[in-house]
Rosetta silent file (secondary structure, phi, psi, omega in degrees, C-alpha in Angstrom):
SEQUENCE: YQANVALFLTVEKIKIHPTIEYFNELKKTKPESSIDKAYYGFFFNKTTFSGLRKGAPIGGKNQTGKWKVDCYYKEDKIIDKIKQIRKLSLGRVSVSNLHFREFLKNNDNGFTYLDPPYYKVGNSLYPVGMTTDEHKEMSQILNNKKSKWLCSYDDDETIKNFYSGRNIVEIENRSYIPSDKIETKRKMEIVIYV
SCORE:     score description
SCORE:     0.000 S_00000001
   1 L     0.000  -48.652 -179.485    5.769   -7.411   78.261 S_00000001
   2 H   -61.419  -38.609  179.795    7.790   -5.441   80.847 S_00000001
   3 H   -64.251  -37.396  178.568    7.615   -2.292   78.695 S_00000001
   4 H   -67.784  -40.103  178.210    3.802   -2.622   78.523 S_00000001
   5 H   -65.375  -44.600  179.306    3.527   -3.038   82.304 S_00000001
   6 H   -61.411  -42.710  178.561    5.821   -0.048   82.887 S_00000001
   7 H   -61.664  -46.229 -179.920    3.765    2.062   80.471 S_00000001
   8 H   -60.128  -47.513 -178.884    0.514    1.058   82.197 S_00000001
   9 H   -63.996  -39.682  179.028    1.869    1.826   85.684 S_00000001
  10 H   -64.531  -45.934 -179.793    3.303    5.150   84.549 S_00000001
  11 H   -62.284  -41.624  179.100    0.039    6.211   82.889 S_00000001
  12 H   -61.469  -39.645  178.559   -1.943    5.243   85.999 S_00000001
  13 H   -67.963  -41.431 -177.550    0.310    7.429   88.169 S_00000001
  14 H   -66.076  -24.631  178.364    0.142   10.365   85.759 S_00000001
  15 L   -67.770  -15.635  178.771   -3.667   10.269   85.930 S_00000001
  16 L   -75.215  113.884 -177.096   -3.405   11.444   89.553 S_00000001
  17 L   -74.372  131.099 -178.014   -4.079   15.168   89.359 S_00000001
  18 L   -70.299  133.090  169.755   -1.650   17.235   91.461 S_00000001
  19 L  -125.166  167.066  178.480   -2.936   19.102   94.484 S_00000001
  20 H   -65.177  -32.174  177.776   -0.822   20.808   97.125 S_00000001
  21 H   -66.243  -44.536  178.619   -1.721   17.975   99.530 S_00000001
  22 H   -66.447  -41.144  176.537   -0.538   15.339   97.065 S_00000001
  23 H   -54.598  -50.659 -178.673    2.574   17.407   96.310 S_00000001
  24 H   -64.530  -36.571  177.931    3.433   17.530  100.038 S_00000001
  25 H   -62.927  -45.776  179.348    2.735   13.813  100.433 S_00000001
  26 H   -65.314  -37.101  179.143    5.147   12.931   97.611 S_00000001
  27 H   -58.980  -34.275 -175.496    7.789   15.290   99.029 S_00000001
  28 H   -82.521  -18.822 -175.676    7.739   13.321  102.308 S_00000001
  29 L  -105.060  154.079  179.356    8.015    9.865  100.744 S_00000001
  30 L  -101.385  130.968  177.831   10.919    8.204   99.025 S_00000001
  31 L   -65.687  138.580 -176.220   10.341    6.544   95.648 S_00000001
  32 L  -101.065  -47.404 -176.933   10.938    2.813   95.870 S_00000001
  33 L   -95.650  169.437  177.346   10.782    1.377   92.357 S_00000001
  34 H   -66.204  -32.133  176.613   12.376    2.657   89.166 S_00000001
  35 H   -66.616  -42.328  176.864    8.888    3.574   87.932 S_00000001
  36 H   -60.678  -43.314 -179.979    8.318    5.600   91.125 S_00000001
  37 H   -60.751  -44.542  179.179   11.665    7.361   90.643 S_00000001
  38 H   -64.166  -43.595  179.987   10.789    8.267   87.062 S_00000001
  39 H   -63.489  -44.674  178.995    7.326    9.439   88.092 S_00000001
  40 H   -59.548  -45.953  178.935    8.664   11.574   90.955 S_00000001
  41 H   -58.260  -45.839 -179.837   11.192   13.180   88.638 S_00000001
  42 H   -66.453  -47.421 -177.728    8.512   13.911   86.097 S_00000001
  43 H   -57.298  -49.551 -177.120    5.931   15.072   88.670 S_00000001
  44 H   -72.187  -26.201  174.570    8.253   17.543   90.361 S_00000001
  45 H   -63.144  -34.154 -177.561    9.531   18.773   87.006 S_00000001
  46 H   -91.235  -12.124 -171.671    5.974   19.848   86.167 S_00000001
  47 H  -121.823   -0.478  178.882    4.936   21.159   89.609 S_00000001
  48 E  -116.976  160.079  176.782    7.912   23.099   91.035 S_00000001
  49 L   -62.663  -41.760 -174.656    9.527   26.410   90.134 S_00000001
  50 L   -87.560  -16.893 -173.837   12.927   24.783   89.636 S_00000001
  51 L    83.553    3.024 -178.438   11.729   21.534   88.086 S_00000001
  52 L  -114.230  153.915 -177.270   13.528   19.663   90.872 S_00000001
  53 L   -56.629  -36.261 -177.814   12.107   17.698   93.791 S_00000001
  54 L   -78.449   -2.960 -178.160   13.624   20.048   96.335 S_00000001
  55 L   -74.298  162.444  177.169   11.955   23.040   94.676 S_00000001
  56 L   -78.531  148.732  179.898    8.998   25.007   95.986 S_00000001
  57 E   -68.024  143.483  172.699    5.560   24.278   94.495 S_00000001
  58 L   -59.638  132.411 -177.873    4.283   26.555   91.773 S_00000001
  59 L    94.924   -8.636  179.424    1.792   28.840   93.502 S_00000001
  60 L    83.775  167.361 -178.051    3.624   28.627   96.820 S_00000001
  61 L   -60.941  -32.639 -179.275    3.048   26.438   99.871 S_00000001
  62 L   -97.303    2.122  179.562   -0.333   28.048  100.526 S_00000001
  63 L    55.465   42.795  179.369   -1.280   28.170   96.832 S_00000001
  64 L   -96.159   -5.873  179.495   -1.922   31.912   97.017 S_00000001
  65 L   -73.155  167.558  178.794   -0.088   32.702   93.781 S_00000001
  66 L   -61.930  -39.908 -179.713   -1.796   33.435   90.477 S_00000001
  67 L  -100.389  147.880 -177.163   -0.639   30.063   89.140 S_00000001
  68 L  -110.417  170.689 -175.223   -1.247   26.799   91.005 S_00000001
  69 L   -58.057  -23.812 -176.757    0.737   23.608   91.437 S_00000001
  70 L   -98.347    7.137 -170.493   -1.159   21.940   88.571 S_00000001
  71 L   -62.499  -28.179  178.720   -0.813   24.706   85.951 S_00000001
  72 L  -101.826    1.849 -171.495    1.668   22.756   83.758 S_00000001
  73 L  -103.173   92.895  179.682    0.221   19.333   84.492 S_00000001
  74 L  -110.866   96.432 -170.596   -2.206   18.364   81.727 S_00000001
  75 H   -50.753  -49.683 -176.280   -2.730   14.619   82.169 S_00000001
  76 H   -61.831  -42.717  179.435   -4.173   13.833   78.729 S_00000001
  77 H   -66.598  -40.819 -179.991   -1.429   15.704   76.872 S_00000001
  78 H   -63.098  -47.198 -179.257    1.293   14.126   79.026 S_00000001
  79 H   -63.090  -41.839  178.255   -0.050   10.601   78.506 S_00000001
  80 H   -61.070  -43.517  179.082   -0.383   11.192   74.756 S_00000001
  81 H   -64.310  -41.300  178.616    3.224   12.413   74.550 S_00000001
  82 H   -60.965  -43.406  179.745    4.497    9.411   76.525 S_00000001
  83 H   -65.500  -39.284  178.044    2.690    7.039   74.175 S_00000001
  84 H   -64.975  -44.676  179.273    4.073    8.858   71.108 S_00000001
  85 H   -62.415  -42.685  179.364    7.619    8.761   72.483 S_00000001
  86 H   -60.547  -44.780 -179.444    7.249    5.076   73.320 S_00000001
  87 H   -60.287  -42.072 -178.639    6.009    4.318   69.800 S_00000001
  88 H   -74.491  -31.920 -169.636    8.969    6.136   68.231 S_00000001
  89 H  -105.657  -15.442 -175.760   11.660    4.860   70.573 S_00000001
  90 L   -56.785  122.006 -179.286   10.705    1.305   71.579 S_00000001
  91 L    82.884   -3.540 -177.730   13.551   -0.968   70.575 S_00000001
  92 L  -118.006  -20.350 -174.851   15.625    1.943   69.289 S_00000001
  93 L  -130.082  139.581  171.453   16.554    3.915   72.404 S_00000001
  94 L  -126.738  146.617 -178.605   17.904    2.926   75.775 S_00000001
  95 L  -117.628  139.543 -177.970   18.223    5.172   78.808 S_00000001
  96 L  -138.965  151.594  171.145   20.812    4.742   81.522 S_00000001
  97 L  -122.158   30.371  176.893   21.845    6.436   84.727 S_00000001
  98 L   -69.394  159.473  171.826   25.190    4.669   84.990 S_00000001
  99 L   -62.782  144.656 -174.688   28.338    6.555   85.890 S_00000001
 100 H   -56.960  -35.729 -179.808   29.868    7.920   82.677 S_00000001
 101 H   -59.491  -49.484 -178.117   32.991    5.703   83.027 S_00000001
 102 H   -66.667  -43.441 -178.469   30.956    2.515   83.119 S_00000001
 103 H   -64.144  -50.120 -175.543   28.532    3.648   80.436 S_00000001
 104 H   -70.637  -28.132  178.584   31.115    4.875   77.930 S_00000001
 105 H   -62.693  -34.002 -174.680   33.395    1.875   78.485 S_00000001
 106 L  -105.134    5.363 -175.514   30.649   -0.440   77.196 S_00000001
 107 L  -134.663   93.735  175.026   29.016    1.765   74.548 S_00000001
 108 L  -130.253   21.927  179.597   30.924    2.670   71.422 S_00000001
 109 L  -117.490  100.507  177.408   28.424    1.407   68.860 S_00000001
 110 L   102.957  179.026 -175.332   26.099    4.065   67.618 S_00000001
 111 L   -72.643  140.201  178.678   25.016    7.510   68.667 S_00000001
 112 E  -128.955  133.019  172.245   25.250    8.555   72.341 S_00000001
 113 E  -112.933  130.979  177.907   23.642   11.528   74.068 S_00000001
 114 E  -121.947  139.958  179.728   24.987   12.585   77.468 S_00000001
 115 L  -129.764   74.186 -177.891   23.432   15.076   79.864 S_00000001
 116 L   -70.558  165.035  174.874   25.937   15.473   82.709 S_00000001
 117 L   -58.748  145.822  175.689   25.294   17.703   85.720 S_00000001
 118 L   -51.294  147.047 -179.517   25.956   21.365   85.011 S_00000001
 119 L   -71.485  -47.928 -174.036   29.566   22.325   85.579 S_00000001
 120 L   -73.007  -48.150 -171.655   28.980   25.532   87.570 S_00000001
 121 L  -122.749    7.806 -176.577   26.015   24.641   89.762 S_00000001
 122 H   -57.923  -37.184 -177.543   25.377   20.940   89.186 S_00000001
 123 H   -69.429  -21.736  177.576   26.655   19.882   92.587 S_00000001
 124 H   -94.618  -16.545 -178.819   24.108   22.126   94.307 S_00000001
 125 H   -91.195  -37.602 -169.084   21.195   21.212   92.007 S_00000001
 126 L  -113.099  153.252  178.445   21.411   17.450   91.738 S_00000001
 127 L   -61.839  -30.650  179.615   21.761   14.606   94.252 S_00000001
 128 L  -125.725  120.880  179.050   24.850   13.401   92.363 S_00000001
 129 L  -109.904 -165.576  177.865   27.286   15.882   90.872 S_00000001
 130 L  -138.644  146.943  175.467   30.707   15.680   89.235 S_00000001
 131 L   -82.359  167.292  175.481   34.091   17.107   90.132 S_00000001
 132 H   -59.063  -41.824  178.784   36.154   19.169   87.694 S_00000001
 133 H   -61.123  -37.531  178.524   38.441   16.151   87.262 S_00000001
 134 H   -69.116  -40.596  175.995   35.443   13.965   86.357 S_00000001
 135 H   -60.450  -42.145  179.542   34.201   16.498   83.785 S_00000001
 136 H   -65.310  -43.966  179.673   37.707   16.563   82.307 S_00000001
 137 H   -61.746  -42.484  178.897   37.951   12.760   82.299 S_00000001
 138 H   -62.772  -39.905  178.768   34.587   12.442   80.560 S_00000001
 139 H   -63.094  -38.735  179.909   35.719   14.931   77.899 S_00000001
 140 H   -65.492  -41.601  178.181   38.882   12.886   77.299 S_00000001
 141 H   -64.520  -46.719 -179.440   36.876    9.686   76.879 S_00000001
 142 H   -64.466  -40.485 -179.483   34.391   11.367   74.535 S_00000001
 143 H   -64.429  -19.995  177.664   37.115   13.069   72.514 S_00000001
 144 L  -100.817   -0.102 -178.486   38.607    9.617   71.833 S_00000001
 145 L   -71.260  138.997 -179.173   35.295    7.937   71.028 S_00000001
 146 L   -82.671  -32.933 -177.579   34.955    6.586   67.492 S_00000001
 147 L   -86.221  170.847 -178.341   31.168    6.809   67.266 S_00000001
 148 L   -75.873  146.718  178.480   29.021    9.936   67.140 S_00000001
 149 E  -150.896  161.361  177.146   27.965   11.661   70.344 S_00000001
 150 E  -141.914  138.980 -176.278   26.248   14.785   71.625 S_00000001
 151 E  -137.489  136.509  178.774   26.601   16.347   75.071 S_00000001
 152 E  -112.033  144.897 -175.968   24.743   19.270   76.671 S_00000001
 153 E  -149.729  167.039  165.228   26.179   21.607   79.319 S_00000001
 154 E   -74.055  153.840 -176.465   25.883   24.995   80.914 S_00000001
 155 L   -75.623  112.868 -178.003   27.961   27.591   79.070 S_00000001
 156 L  -149.653  137.783 -177.667   31.393   27.665   80.695 S_00000001
 157 H   -63.314  -35.339  178.865   34.894   28.377   79.371 S_00000001
 158 H   -61.016  -45.884  179.120   36.405   25.426   81.264 S_00000001
 159 H   -64.809  -43.106  178.083   34.038   23.028   79.527 S_00000001
 160 H   -59.306  -37.965  177.330   34.645   24.679   76.154 S_00000001
 161 H   -67.316  -38.220  177.927   38.397   24.192   76.708 S_00000001
 162 H   -60.557  -31.271 -175.560   37.875   20.522   77.581 S_00000001
 163 L  -112.138   24.247  179.554   36.126   20.063   74.223 S_00000001
 164 L   -59.585  141.637 -176.780   38.211   22.406   72.061 S_00000001
 165 L    93.470  -10.625  177.172   38.330   21.144   68.507 S_00000001
 166 L  -100.546  166.040  176.054   34.780   19.796   68.719 S_00000001
 167 E   -74.033  123.815  179.113   31.601   21.388   67.419 S_00000001
 168 E  -127.852  122.676 -179.219   30.200   23.654   70.126 S_00000001
 169 E  -118.577  128.612  175.991   26.902   25.476   69.657 S_00000001
 170 E   -86.344  136.100 -178.895   25.577   28.050   72.108 S_00000001
 171 E  -129.511  131.691  176.731   21.850   27.866   72.752 S_00000001
 172 E   -80.627  125.651  177.309   19.766   30.386   74.626 S_00000001
 173 E  -108.193  116.837  179.717   17.663   28.675   77.262 S_00000001
 174 E   -98.214  119.955  178.051   14.734   30.746   78.427 S_00000001
 175 E   -95.679  128.247 -179.556   13.425   29.757   81.825 S_00000001
 176 L  -112.075  136.889  173.466    9.830   30.616   82.485 S_00000001
 177 L  -125.997  127.270 -179.016    8.186   30.890   85.863 S_00000001
 178 L   -57.964  121.997  177.929    4.464   31.526   85.968 S_00000001
 179 L  -168.209 -170.280  176.309    3.999   35.083   87.153 S_00000001
 180 L   -71.917  -21.280  177.048    2.912   38.438   85.849 S_00000001
 181 L   -82.300  145.713  179.209    6.183   38.557   83.931 S_00000001
 182 L   -78.244  -44.727 -176.831    6.303   36.649   80.681 S_00000001
 183 L  -130.254  134.480 -174.297    9.954   35.728   80.880 S_00000001
 184 L  -110.388  -27.569 -174.835   12.027   35.699   84.026 S_00000001
 185 E  -155.380  138.927  173.668   15.499   34.485   83.177 S_00000001
 186 E  -119.723  140.395  175.037   17.743   33.850   80.177 S_00000001
 187 E  -147.457  158.567 -179.953   20.859   31.754   80.232 S_00000001
 188 E   -99.413  142.092  171.136   23.151   30.191   77.696 S_00000001
 189 E  -125.895  167.583  177.532   23.770   26.499   77.381 S_00000001
 190 E  -128.824  150.513  172.575   26.020   24.659   74.982 S_00000001
 191 E  -119.756  128.239  179.823   25.706   21.550   72.893 S_00000001
 192 E  -114.613  135.899 -178.260   28.912   19.764   71.982 S_00000001
 193 E  -152.885  163.896  174.004   28.948   17.131   69.283 S_00000001
 194 L  -140.684    0.000    0.000   30.963   15.130   66.834 S_00000001
């Protein structure tokens, strides 16, 4: 029942088409419920250059750019994808935003995916970052875990050293920003797994 209510509320919010006025209104308000937090995260991911709430709107504050704040926001496609993901994952996947210590202490049954803040710039990108000692501690816990896990990071030698002996795959991440250029930035990320 709760999952159906959450899906309905999320879909109703996603139906609101982004305008620069709505963008600015959301920027000024603080999300109150967990559904609001998820929606804000999703909304700003689709409407800012950086994908983060603190980012500038696509098209600029005055919407004078070639691309506008709504260029990546296709309500019908988004709602369809959410419903497909829900159908595939309901009862099979759980999502958490617990601190890694608490989460890993209670979860050693089955596959785990972790997406910690980037090592190099995570503390400046996200509201909650991690210290070098915390990244190291998380690697020690994961390296001793009996079940399978996968972790994604920015490409950094310190992180690779923390996970030496594990499978590490470099992946090129192409960041696109709507402009006259097709591609604006390339960077490497890594996936670590066992």
